């Protein structure tokens, strides 16, 4: 319960949860109506960072086969007739062949194989065009659009529209 000493009414803990759960359901409902396009920083970079960048990342001393997967210019380049990533064509991409075991298996023995969900994300990202993004730290924050509310007179300031 919230203390009356601080000027708040006593609310049971369940009361706060009852307020949060409908909002969560609303967000989940809106998100599930249309599949979002995958984002490199949010969806793909974590998979590549955990499984690929140790051997195919920015560290030139540790890099294997001269392949970098952390930069678009390198991962989309033709390397002796092979293309690690073919934007828009996951089945033509060497990365997909290797993580699915249709060629030299990646990650190599001794490392955990990618989970089917991770492979599906990589496949879908490549099918969507394999768009790389700058590191999140170099992307300026963008102001989110305010949600539409039924009773506009109730919202006294912009933050009220999120409640």
CSV table of C-alpha atoms in Angstrom, one decimal:
chain,number,residue,atom,x,y,z
A,1,UNK,CA,0.0,0.0,0.0
A,2,UNK,CA,1.1,3.5,-0.6
A,3,UNK,CA,1.5,5.5,2.6
A,4,UNK,CA,-1.0,8.2,3.4
A,5,UNK,CA,2.0,10.1,4.9
A,6,UNK,CA,3.1,11.3,1.5
A,7,UNK,CA,-0.3,12.6,0.5
A,8,UNK,CA,-1.4,9.7,-1.5
A,9,UNK,CA,-4.5,7.6,-1.0
A,10,UNK,CA,-3.9,4.0,0.1
A,11,UNK,CA,-4.0,1.8,-2.9
A,12,UNK,CA,-3.7,-1.9,-2.8
A,13,UNK,CA,-0.9,-3.4,-4.9
A,14,UNK,CA,-3.4,-5.1,-7.1
A,15,UNK,CA,-4.8,-1.7,-8.0
A,16,UNK,CA,-1.5,-0.7,-9.6
A,17,UNK,CA,-1.3,-4.0,-11.5
A,18,UNK,CA,-4.9,-3.5,-12.7
A,19,UNK,CA,-3.8,-0.2,-14.3
A,20,UNK,CA,-0.7,-1.6,-15.9
A,21,UNK,CA,-2.1,-4.8,-17.3
A,22,UNK,CA,-4.7,-3.2,-19.6
A,23,UNK,CA,-2.0,-0.9,-21.0
A,24,UNK,CA,0.3,-3.8,-21.6
A,25,UNK,CA,-2.5,-5.7,-23.4
A,26,UNK,CA,-3.3,-2.6,-25.5
A,27,UNK,CA,0.4,-2.3,-26.6
A,28,UNK,CA,0.6,-6.0,-27.3
A,29,UNK,CA,-2.7,-5.9,-29.3
A,30,UNK,CA,-1.5,-3.0,-31.4
A,31,UNK,CA,1.9,-4.6,-32.0
A,32,UNK,CA,0.4,-7.9,-33.0
A,33,UNK,CA,-2.0,-6.5,-35.7
A,34,UNK,CA,0.8,-5.8,-38.2
A,35,UNK,CA,4.2,-7.4,-38.1
A,36,UNK,CA,7.0,-4.8,-37.7
A,37,UNK,CA,9.9,-4.7,-40.0
A,38,UNK,CA,13.0,-6.1,-38.3
A,39,UNK,CA,15.6,-3.6,-37.2
A,40,UNK,CA,19.3,-4.4,-37.4
A,41,UNK,CA,20.2,-2.9,-34.0
A,42,UNK,CA,17.2,-4.4,-32.1
A,43,UNK,CA,16.8,-7.8,-33.7
A,44,UNK,CA,19.9,-8.8,-35.8
A,45,UNK,CA,23.0,-7.2,-34.2
A,46,UNK,CA,22.5,-9.1,-30.9
A,47,UNK,CA,22.5,-12.5,-32.8
A,48,UNK,CA,25.5,-11.6,-34.9
A,49,UNK,CA,27.4,-10.1,-31.9
A,50,UNK,CA,26.8,-13.2,-29.7
A,51,UNK,CA,27.5,-15.8,-32.4
A,52,UNK,CA,29.6,-14.3,-35.3
A,53,UNK,CA,31.5,-11.1,-34.4
A,54,UNK,CA,34.2,-13.0,-32.4
A,55,UNK,CA,35.5,-14.4,-35.7
A,56,UNK,CA,33.8,-12.1,-38.3
A,57,UNK,CA,33.7,-8.7,-36.5
A,58,UNK,CA,35.8,-5.6,-36.1
A,59,UNK,CA,38.9,-7.2,-34.5
A,60,UNK,CA,41.2,-7.7,-37.5
A,61,UNK,CA,43.6,-9.9,-35.4
A,62,UNK,CA,40.8,-12.4,-34.6
A,63,UNK,CA,39.0,-12.2,-38.0
A,64,UNK,CA,38.6,-15.4,-39.9
A,65,UNK,CA,38.5,-15.8,-43.7
A,66,UNK,CA,38.7,-12.0,-44.0
A,67,UNK,CA,34.9,-11.7,-43.6
A,68,UNK,CA,33.3,-8.9,-41.6
A,69,UNK,CA,29.6,-9.2,-40.8
A,70,UNK,CA,29.4,-6.0,-38.7
A,71,UNK,CA,29.5,-3.7,-41.7
A,72,UNK,CA,27.2,-3.7,-44.7
A,73,UNK,CA,30.0,-2.8,-47.2
A,74,UNK,CA,31.9,-6.0,-46.2
A,75,UNK,CA,29.0,-8.5,-45.7
A,76,UNK,CA,27.3,-7.6,-49.0
A,77,UNK,CA,30.5,-7.6,-51.1
A,78,UNK,CA,31.3,-10.3,-53.6
A,79,UNK,CA,34.1,-12.4,-52.2
A,80,UNK,CA,35.6,-14.7,-54.9
A,81,UNK,CA,32.1,-15.5,-56.3
A,82,UNK,CA,30.5,-15.9,-52.9
A,83,UNK,CA,28.1,-13.5,-51.2
A,84,UNK,CA,27.8,-13.7,-47.4
A,85,UNK,CA,24.5,-11.8,-47.6
A,86,UNK,CA,22.4,-11.2,-50.7
A,87,UNK,CA,19.9,-8.5,-49.8
A,88,UNK,CA,16.4,-9.8,-50.5
A,89,UNK,CA,17.5,-13.4,-51.1
A,90,UNK,CA,18.1,-15.3,-48.0
A,91,UNK,CA,18.5,-18.7,-49.7
A,92,UNK,CA,21.3,-17.3,-51.9
A,93,UNK,CA,23.1,-15.9,-48.9
A,94,UNK,CA,26.1,-17.9,-47.7
A,95,UNK,CA,25.3,-16.9,-44.1
A,96,UNK,CA,22.0,-18.7,-44.2
A,97,UNK,CA,23.5,-21.8,-45.9
A,98,UNK,CA,26.1,-22.0,-43.2
A,99,UNK,CA,23.9,-21.5,-40.1
A,100,UNK,CA,21.5,-24.1,-41.4
A,101,UNK,CA,24.2,-26.7,-42.1
A,102,UNK,CA,24.0,-26.6,-45.9
A,103,UNK,CA,27.7,-26.1,-46.3
A,104,UNK,CA,30.5,-25.5,-43.9
A,105,UNK,CA,28.7,-25.3,-40.6
A,106,UNK,CA,28.8,-22.0,-38.7
A,107,UNK,CA,29.3,-21.3,-35.9
A,108,UNK,CA,32.0,-24.0,-35.9
A,109,UNK,CA,32.2,-27.1,-33.7
A,110,UNK,CA,32.7,-26.1,-30.1
A,111,UNK,CA,30.3,-23.2,-30.3
A,112,UNK,CA,26.6,-23.2,-29.7
A,113,UNK,CA,24.5,-23.5,-32.9
A,114,UNK,CA,22.0,-20.8,-33.6
A,115,UNK,CA,18.5,-21.5,-32.5
A,116,UNK,CA,15.8,-21.9,-35.1
A,117,UNK,CA,14.2,-18.6,-34.0
A,118,UNK,CA,17.5,-16.8,-34.5
A,119,UNK,CA,17.9,-18.3,-38.0
A,120,UNK,CA,14.4,-17.3,-38.8
A,121,UNK,CA,15.2,-13.7,-37.8
A,122,UNK,CA,18.3,-13.6,-39.9
A,123,UNK,CA,16.4,-15.1,-42.9
A,124,UNK,CA,13.6,-12.6,-42.5
A,125,UNK,CA,16.0,-9.7,-42.1
A,126,UNK,CA,17.8,-10.6,-45.3
A,127,UNK,CA,14.5,-11.1,-47.1
A,128,UNK,CA,13.5,-7.6,-46.0
A,129,UNK,CA,16.6,-6.2,-47.6
A,130,UNK,CA,19.4,-6.7,-45.0
A,131,UNK,CA,19.3,-3.0,-44.0
A,132,UNK,CA,22.2,-2.2,-41.6
A,133,UNK,CA,21.9,0.7,-39.1
A,134,UNK,CA,24.5,2.9,-37.5
A,135,UNK,CA,25.3,1.8,-33.9
A,136,UNK,CA,22.4,3.0,-31.7
A,137,UNK,CA,24.7,5.4,-29.9
A,138,UNK,CA,25.1,7.4,-33.1
A,139,UNK,CA,21.4,7.6,-33.9
A,140,UNK,CA,19.7,10.8,-32.5
A,141,UNK,CA,16.6,10.1,-30.4
A,142,UNK,CA,13.3,10.7,-32.2
A,143,UNK,CA,10.2,12.0,-30.6
A,144,UNK,CA,7.5,9.4,-30.4
A,145,UNK,CA,4.0,10.3,-31.8
A,146,UNK,CA,1.4,10.9,-29.1
A,147,UNK,CA,-1.3,8.2,-28.8
A,148,UNK,CA,-4.8,9.1,-29.8
A,149,UNK,CA,-7.2,9.4,-26.9
A,150,UNK,CA,-11.0,9.4,-26.8
A,151,UNK,CA,-11.3,12.2,-24.3
A,152,UNK,CA,-8.9,15.0,-25.3
A,153,UNK,CA,-10.2,17.3,-22.5
A,154,UNK,CA,-9.0,14.8,-19.9
A,155,UNK,CA,-5.3,15.0,-21.0
A,156,UNK,CA,-3.8,18.1,-19.4
A,157,UNK,CA,-0.3,17.6,-20.8
A,158,UNK,CA,1.2,15.2,-23.4
A,159,UNK,CA,2.2,12.6,-20.9
A,160,UNK,CA,-1.4,12.1,-19.9
A,161,UNK,CA,-2.1,10.6,-23.3
A,162,UNK,CA,-0.1,7.5,-22.4
A,163,UNK,CA,-2.3,6.7,-19.4
